[in-house]
Short mmCIF file of C-alpha atoms and ligand atoms in Angstrom, two decimals:
data_model
loop_
_atom_site.label_atom_id
_atom_site.label_comp_id
_atom_site.label_asym_id
_atom_site.label_seq_id
_atom_site.Cartn_x
_atom_site.Cartn_y
_atom_site.Cartn_z
CA MET A 1 3.57 15.24 -10.63
CA ARG A 2 4.52 13.78 -7.27
CA LYS A 3 5.63 10.16 -7.30
CA HIS A 4 3.63 7.46 -5.51
CA VAL A 5 5.82 5.55 -3.04
CA ILE A 6 5.88 2.99 -0.27
CA LEU A 7 7.77 4.53 2.67
CA ILE A 8 9.92 2.25 4.85
CA THR A 9 11.49 3.66 8.03
CA GLY A 10 14.30 1.86 9.86
CA ALA A 11 15.25 0.57 6.43
CA SER A 12 18.79 -0.51 7.21
CA GLY A 13 17.68 -2.78 10.06
CA GLU A 14 17.19 -6.52 9.68
CA VAL A 15 13.51 -6.50 8.73
CA GLY A 16 14.03 -3.49 6.44
CA HIS A 17 16.78 -5.27 4.58
CA ALA A 18 14.61 -8.32 3.87
CA LEU A 19 11.46 -6.30 3.16
CA ILE A 20 13.17 -4.02 0.62
CA ARG A 21 14.46 -7.03 -1.30
CA ARG A 22 11.00 -8.57 -1.43
CA LEU A 23 9.12 -5.40 -2.35
CA ALA A 24 11.67 -4.62 -5.05
CA GLU A 25 10.97 -7.98 -6.73
CA ASP A 26 7.72 -6.41 -7.94
CA GLY A 27 8.95 -3.81 -10.41
CA ASN A 28 5.77 -1.77 -9.90
CA ASN A 29 6.69 -0.86 -6.33
CA ARG A 30 8.55 2.42 -5.97
CA LEU A 31 10.32 2.50 -2.61
CA LEU A 32 11.35 5.47 -0.48
CA THR A 33 13.42 4.44 2.51
CA MET A 34 14.66 6.24 5.60
CA ASP A 35 17.19 5.43 8.23
CA LEU A 36 19.75 7.21 10.38
CA HIS A 37 22.33 5.06 8.62
CA ALA A 38 23.25 4.45 5.00
CA LEU A 39 21.79 1.30 3.46
CA PRO A 40 23.89 -1.84 3.07
CA GLU A 41 25.40 -1.85 -0.41
CA ASP A 42 23.41 -4.82 -1.75
CA ILE A 43 20.05 -3.06 -1.41
CA ARG A 44 21.10 0.50 -2.36
CA PRO A 45 20.08 0.23 -6.02
CA LEU A 46 16.58 -0.96 -5.05
CA THR A 47 15.28 2.22 -3.44
CA THR A 48 15.54 5.98 -3.07
CA HIS A 49 17.15 6.33 0.33
CA VAL A 50 17.04 9.33 2.63
CA GLN A 51 19.48 9.32 5.52
CA GLY A 52 17.62 11.05 8.33
CA ASP A 53 15.77 10.93 11.60
CA VAL A 54 12.13 9.93 12.12
CA LEU A 55 11.96 12.83 14.58
CA ASP A 56 12.88 15.40 11.93
CA SER A 57 9.56 16.99 10.94
CA GLY A 58 11.34 19.34 8.48
CA LEU A 59 12.53 16.29 6.60
CA PHE A 60 8.99 14.91 6.39
CA GLY A 61 7.84 18.27 5.03
CA ARG A 62 10.36 17.99 2.21
CA LEU A 63 9.42 14.37 1.49
CA VAL A 64 5.70 15.05 1.14
CA SER A 65 6.35 17.92 -1.26
CA GLU A 66 8.02 15.43 -3.59
CA TYR A 67 6.19 12.15 -2.95
CA GLU A 68 2.69 10.79 -2.44
CA ILE A 69 3.03 8.21 0.30
CA ASP A 70 0.48 5.42 -0.15
CA THR A 71 1.76 2.87 2.38
CA ILE A 72 4.09 3.17 5.37
CA PHE A 73 6.08 0.31 6.92
CA HIS A 74 7.24 1.94 10.14
CA LEU A 75 10.11 -0.31 11.21
CA ALA A 76 12.39 2.18 12.98
CA ALA A 77 12.84 1.23 16.65
CA LEU A 78 15.41 0.73 19.38
CA LEU A 79 15.13 -2.90 20.52
CA SER A 80 14.62 -4.20 24.04
CA THR A 81 18.14 -4.52 25.49
CA ARG A 82 19.36 -1.27 23.95
CA SER A 83 16.25 0.55 25.19
CA GLU A 84 17.00 -0.42 28.80
CA PHE A 85 20.32 1.45 28.57
CA THR A 86 18.77 4.59 27.06
CA PRO A 87 15.07 4.53 28.03
CA GLU A 88 14.45 8.21 27.30
CA MET A 89 15.95 7.91 23.84
CA ALA A 90 13.93 4.72 23.31
CA HIS A 91 10.80 6.69 24.15
CA GLN A 92 11.74 9.36 21.64
CA VAL A 93 12.45 6.98 18.79
CA ASN A 94 9.83 4.33 19.55
CA VAL A 95 6.95 6.55 20.65
CA GLU A 96 7.56 10.05 19.30
CA GLY A 97 8.87 8.60 16.04
CA THR A 98 5.68 6.55 15.68
CA LEU A 99 3.56 9.60 16.50
CA SER A 100 5.35 11.64 13.79
CA LEU A 101 4.76 8.95 11.20
CA LEU A 102 1.09 8.61 12.17
CA LYS A 103 0.68 12.38 11.81
CA LEU A 104 2.31 12.22 8.40
CA ALA A 105 -0.09 9.43 7.41
CA ALA A 106 -3.05 11.44 8.73
CA GLU A 107 -2.05 14.51 6.69
CA GLN A 108 -1.50 12.45 3.56
CA SER A 109 -4.93 10.85 3.92
CA GLN A 110 -6.64 14.23 4.44
CA TRP A 111 -4.93 15.97 1.53
CA ARG A 112 -5.64 13.16 -0.84
CA SER A 113 -9.01 12.02 0.58
CA ARG A 114 -7.93 8.43 0.57
CA PRO A 115 -6.78 5.81 3.10
CA ILE A 116 -3.09 5.44 3.89
CA GLN A 117 -2.02 2.00 4.98
CA PHE A 118 0.23 1.95 8.06
CA LEU A 119 2.05 -1.31 8.86
CA PHE A 120 3.52 -1.50 12.36
CA PRO A 121 5.65 -4.38 13.64
CA SER A 122 5.11 -4.93 17.34
CA SER A 123 6.63 -7.68 19.45
CA ILE A 124 6.34 -10.40 22.09
CA ALA A 125 7.94 -7.74 24.30
CA ILE A 126 4.50 -6.23 24.88
CA TYR A 127 3.68 -9.24 27.07
CA GLY A 128 4.76 -9.48 30.68
CA MET A 129 4.42 -12.83 32.40
CA PRO A 130 4.64 -12.14 36.14
CA ASP A 131 6.62 -15.31 36.99
CA LEU A 132 7.87 -18.58 35.51
CA GLU A 133 4.93 -20.50 36.93
CA SER A 134 2.50 -18.37 34.92
CA LYS A 135 4.74 -18.57 31.85
CA ASN A 136 4.66 -22.39 32.02
CA LEU A 137 0.94 -22.53 32.74
CA TYR A 138 -0.26 -20.00 30.13
CA ASN A 139 1.85 -21.29 27.31
CA ARG A 140 0.34 -19.82 24.15
CA VAL A 141 -0.82 -16.33 24.91
CA ARG A 142 -3.58 -14.60 22.99
CA GLU A 143 -3.49 -10.98 21.84
CA TRP A 144 -5.43 -9.51 24.74
CA GLU A 145 -3.74 -11.44 27.56
CA TRP A 146 -0.82 -10.43 29.81
CA ASN A 147 -0.26 -7.01 28.21
CA GLN A 148 1.93 -5.77 31.08
CA PRO A 149 5.44 -5.33 29.66
CA ARG A 150 8.46 -4.99 31.93
CA THR A 151 10.76 -3.27 29.42
CA MET A 152 10.79 0.25 28.01
CA TYR A 153 10.66 -1.22 24.51
CA GLY A 154 7.61 -3.34 25.45
CA CYS A 155 5.88 -0.26 26.91
CA ASN A 156 6.75 1.75 23.79
CA LYS A 157 5.44 -0.95 21.46
CA VAL A 158 2.16 -1.46 23.33
CA TYR A 159 1.64 2.30 23.28
CA GLY A 160 2.53 2.38 19.56
CA GLU A 161 -0.23 -0.18 19.02
CA MET A 162 -2.64 2.00 20.99
CA LEU A 163 -1.62 5.15 19.11
CA GLY A 164 -2.14 3.39 15.78
CA THR A 165 -5.55 2.18 16.90
CA TYR A 166 -6.48 5.67 18.10
CA PHE A 167 -5.34 7.30 14.84
CA SER A 168 -7.26 4.79 12.76
CA LYS A 169 -10.49 5.09 14.75
CA HIS A 170 -10.73 8.34 16.66
CA TYR A 171 -8.04 10.86 15.68
CA ARG A 172 -9.55 14.35 15.32
CA GLN A 173 -12.93 12.85 16.14
CA LEU A 174 -14.37 16.24 17.14
CA ALA A 175 -12.94 18.19 14.21
CA THR A 176 -15.12 19.26 11.29
CA GLU A 177 -12.44 19.16 8.60
CA GLN A 178 -11.80 16.41 6.05
CA PRO A 179 -11.79 13.05 7.93
CA VAL A 180 -8.59 11.12 8.55
CA ASN A 181 -8.42 7.64 7.07
CA ILE A 182 -5.53 5.55 8.36
CA ASP A 183 -5.66 1.83 7.74
CA PHE A 184 -3.50 0.72 10.68
CA ARG A 185 -2.38 -2.93 10.71
CA CYS A 186 -0.01 -4.48 13.21
CA VAL A 187 1.75 -7.82 13.70
CA ARG A 188 3.37 -8.88 16.95
CA PHE A 189 6.57 -10.70 16.02
CA PRO A 190 8.37 -13.33 18.07
CA GLY A 191 12.20 -13.44 17.98
CA LEU A 192 13.30 -13.25 14.35
CA ILE A 193 16.16 -15.21 12.80
CA SER A 194 17.76 -14.27 9.49
CA ALA A 195 20.38 -16.25 7.61
CA TYR A 196 21.83 -13.06 6.15
CA THR A 197 21.84 -10.42 8.89
CA LEU A 198 22.38 -10.32 12.65
CA PRO A 199 20.24 -8.37 15.09
CA SER A 200 21.67 -5.81 17.46
CA GLY A 201 20.31 -4.54 20.73
CA GLY A 202 17.55 -7.14 21.17
CA THR A 203 17.08 -9.73 23.89
CA SER A 204 15.97 -12.56 21.60
CA ASP A 205 19.39 -12.15 19.91
CA PHE A 206 20.77 -15.26 21.63
CA GLY A 207 18.98 -17.47 19.05
CA PRO A 208 20.49 -15.96 15.89
CA GLU A 209 23.82 -15.25 17.60
CA MET A 210 24.25 -18.90 18.60
CA ILE A 211 23.58 -20.21 15.09
CA HIS A 212 25.79 -17.63 13.33
CA ALA A 213 28.64 -18.16 15.83
CA ALA A 214 28.56 -21.94 15.28
CA ALA A 215 28.67 -21.50 11.50
CA GLN A 216 31.78 -19.33 11.87
CA GLY A 217 33.46 -21.84 14.22
CA GLN A 218 33.32 -19.33 17.07
CA PRO A 219 32.50 -20.24 20.70
CA TYR A 220 29.26 -18.76 22.02
CA ALA A 221 28.40 -17.93 25.64
CA CYS A 222 24.62 -17.79 25.72
CA PHE A 223 23.30 -15.04 28.00
CA VAL A 224 20.16 -16.93 29.05
CA ARG A 225 19.58 -20.29 30.79
CA GLU A 226 19.33 -23.48 28.81
CA ASP A 227 15.62 -23.80 29.65
CA ALA A 228 14.76 -20.20 28.60
CA ARG A 229 12.01 -20.49 25.99
CA ILE A 230 10.42 -18.01 23.61
CA PRO A 231 8.81 -18.24 20.17
CA PHE A 232 10.77 -17.58 16.98
CA MET A 233 10.25 -17.31 13.24
CA THR A 234 12.47 -16.87 10.20
CA MET A 235 12.97 -13.51 8.51
CA PRO A 236 11.28 -14.60 5.24
CA ASP A 237 8.20 -15.52 7.29
CA ALA A 238 8.30 -12.15 9.04
CA VAL A 239 8.29 -10.40 5.66
CA ASP A 240 5.54 -12.72 4.40
CA ALA A 241 3.45 -11.81 7.46
CA LEU A 242 3.81 -8.06 6.84
CA LEU A 243 2.97 -8.42 3.15
CA ALA A 244 0.08 -10.83 3.68
CA LEU A 245 -1.47 -8.58 6.31
CA SER A 246 -1.00 -5.59 4.01
CA ALA A 247 -2.73 -7.44 1.15
CA ALA A 248 -5.64 -8.77 3.25
CA PRO A 249 -9.08 -7.30 2.44
CA ARG A 250 -10.00 -4.87 5.20
CA GLU A 251 -13.41 -6.50 5.73
CA LYS A 252 -11.75 -9.81 6.66
CA LEU A 253 -9.82 -8.25 9.53
CA THR A 254 -11.52 -8.59 12.89
CA ARG A 255 -8.60 -6.95 14.74
CA LEU A 256 -5.97 -4.31 14.09
CA ILE A 257 -3.26 -6.22 15.99
CA TYR A 258 -2.33 -9.85 15.35
CA ASN A 259 0.09 -12.35 16.88
CA VAL A 260 2.16 -14.26 14.32
CA THR A 261 4.68 -16.99 15.05
CA SER A 262 6.20 -20.23 13.86
CA PHE A 263 8.01 -22.36 16.48
CA SER A 264 8.90 -22.22 20.16
CA LEU A 265 12.36 -23.38 21.26
CA SER A 266 14.39 -23.20 24.45
CA ALA A 267 17.98 -21.98 24.24
CA GLY A 268 19.08 -25.58 24.96
CA GLU A 269 16.99 -26.87 22.06
CA ILE A 270 18.58 -24.31 19.73
CA ARG A 271 22.01 -25.49 20.95
CA ASN A 272 21.01 -29.11 20.17
CA ARG A 273 19.89 -28.16 16.65
CA VAL A 274 23.13 -26.27 16.10
CA LEU A 275 25.18 -29.28 17.23
CA THR A 276 23.45 -31.51 14.70
CA ASP A 277 24.78 -29.38 11.86
CA PHE A 278 27.96 -28.06 13.46
CA PRO A 279 29.13 -30.88 15.74
CA ASN A 280 32.20 -28.90 16.84
CA ALA A 281 30.17 -25.91 17.97
CA HIS A 282 31.11 -24.73 21.46
CA VAL A 283 28.07 -23.30 23.25
CA THR A 284 28.08 -22.53 26.98
CA PHE A 285 25.33 -21.02 29.14
CA GLU A 286 26.38 -18.00 31.18
CA PRO A 287 23.12 -16.27 32.07
CA ASP A 288 23.04 -12.53 32.49
CA LEU A 289 20.38 -12.38 35.19
CA LYS A 290 18.95 -9.08 33.99
CA ARG A 291 18.51 -10.10 30.37
CA GLN A 292 17.31 -13.50 31.56
CA ALA A 293 14.57 -11.79 33.58
CA ILE A 294 13.35 -10.07 30.40
CA ILE A 295 13.20 -13.39 28.53
CA ASP A 296 11.39 -14.98 31.49
CA SER A 297 8.74 -12.27 31.21
CA TRP A 298 8.07 -13.04 27.53
CA PRO A 299 5.64 -15.85 26.73
CA ALA A 300 6.89 -19.32 25.81
CA ASP A 301 4.66 -19.26 22.73
CA LEU A 302 2.06 -17.16 20.95
CA ASP A 303 -1.44 -18.09 19.88
CA ASP A 304 -1.70 -16.82 16.30
CA SER A 305 -4.97 -18.57 15.44
CA VAL A 306 -6.80 -15.29 14.76
CA ALA A 307 -4.26 -14.30 12.07
CA ARG A 308 -4.58 -17.79 10.57
CA ARG A 309 -8.35 -17.49 10.48
CA ASP A 310 -8.69 -13.87 9.31
CA TRP A 311 -6.00 -13.53 6.65
CA GLY A 312 -4.72 -17.05 6.10
CA TRP A 313 -1.44 -16.54 7.96
CA HIS A 314 0.72 -19.64 7.83
CA PRO A 315 4.50 -19.71 8.24
CA ARG A 316 6.46 -21.20 5.34
CA TYR A 317 9.13 -22.48 7.71
CA GLY A 318 8.20 -24.70 10.66
CA VAL A 319 11.09 -25.62 12.92
CA ASP A 320 12.56 -28.37 10.71
CA ALA A 321 12.26 -26.43 7.47
CA ALA A 322 13.59 -23.30 9.20
CA PHE A 323 16.83 -25.03 10.12
CA ASP A 324 17.21 -27.57 7.30
CA ASP A 325 15.98 -25.57 4.30
CA TYR A 326 16.60 -21.93 5.20
CA LEU A 327 18.99 -21.22 8.07
CA ILE A 328 21.71 -23.83 7.90
CA PRO A 329 22.31 -23.94 4.13
CA ASN A 330 22.22 -20.15 3.71
CA ILE A 331 24.33 -19.43 6.79
CA ARG A 332 26.89 -22.02 5.71
CA GLU A 333 27.03 -20.38 2.30
CA ARG A 334 27.32 -16.93 3.80
CA TYR A 335 30.41 -17.75 5.85
CA ARG A 336 31.96 -19.93 3.19
CA LYS A 337 32.29 -16.79 1.08
CA THR A 338 34.04 -14.70 3.74
C1 LIG B 1 14.08 -7.83 20.90
O1 LIG B 1 14.67 -8.83 21.38
O2 LIG B 1 14.06 -6.73 21.45
C2 LIG B 1 13.34 -8.00 19.61
C3 LIG B 1 11.90 -8.35 19.84
C4 LIG B 1 11.55 -9.67 20.39
O3 LIG B 1 11.06 -7.56 19.58
N1 LIG B 1 13.96 -8.99 18.80
#
């Protein structure tokens, strides 16, 4: 008999790392993970890992002959800064990879005549504020506002949201065969900050980089202006959001795509927080005008009231708890060991 699994793509990335740990806490969850890379050692025993490409349809064929995939967390993506250097590859991974996974979900749902849940993390990168005046004026953006991204990654993510919506509502709408039943659910994340891992290839990376550099006693040259402001949340809250949305009763959901966030800080405010805990930290501001322009196009904050209303979303870590209870103690501990 084929084994029932939760499939996680992009498993060796930051969100994957935290999500695998959390899902593995429930011994009933059997995890199947995929990534181009091997998994970090600490999470290897928690999952069956397949090193491979989300664009490899032959690989998917082999996986479905062995496993029944009930839920998919499709995390694999090239982030915003990296995608600007290789936009065509970003399109392949971020769009064609998503399309392959949605097709896999569609086939699974048809063969088994049951819904397959598809969790898709999107991003503040799908927004595009035209100028700083608008960014300051329209502070907390709602899901349907300003959806005009200026990065390849933002375009890919907004299209991924649209593809997921299409697959869940209209895919093969004129066909007579067994209907497709994909339960697509999406959260738009702000910048994420983990105490245990560092991001790579993103543009919100200045937040986590600054904190981790200070904890290691290293100087940090921040690539955006001191007044550059975007929303952030901690990694445990990001995982909570994915799991809470996954567990929410379908009938409570009035949307397929939800903003989630916790706090909004400028780069200067992050520096000030860092200095409180690491008074010798050396942070300078040396804006890279191109990356700065991307941050300027992202909203200063997100309105996540619909997620709060529909599925009780509420971050565990507001700004004070994020720094005092989660980030600073765990990051200190992390670098004390090395
Ligand atoms: C990035 O900076 O590209 C990501 C994101 C905000 O989605 N962290």
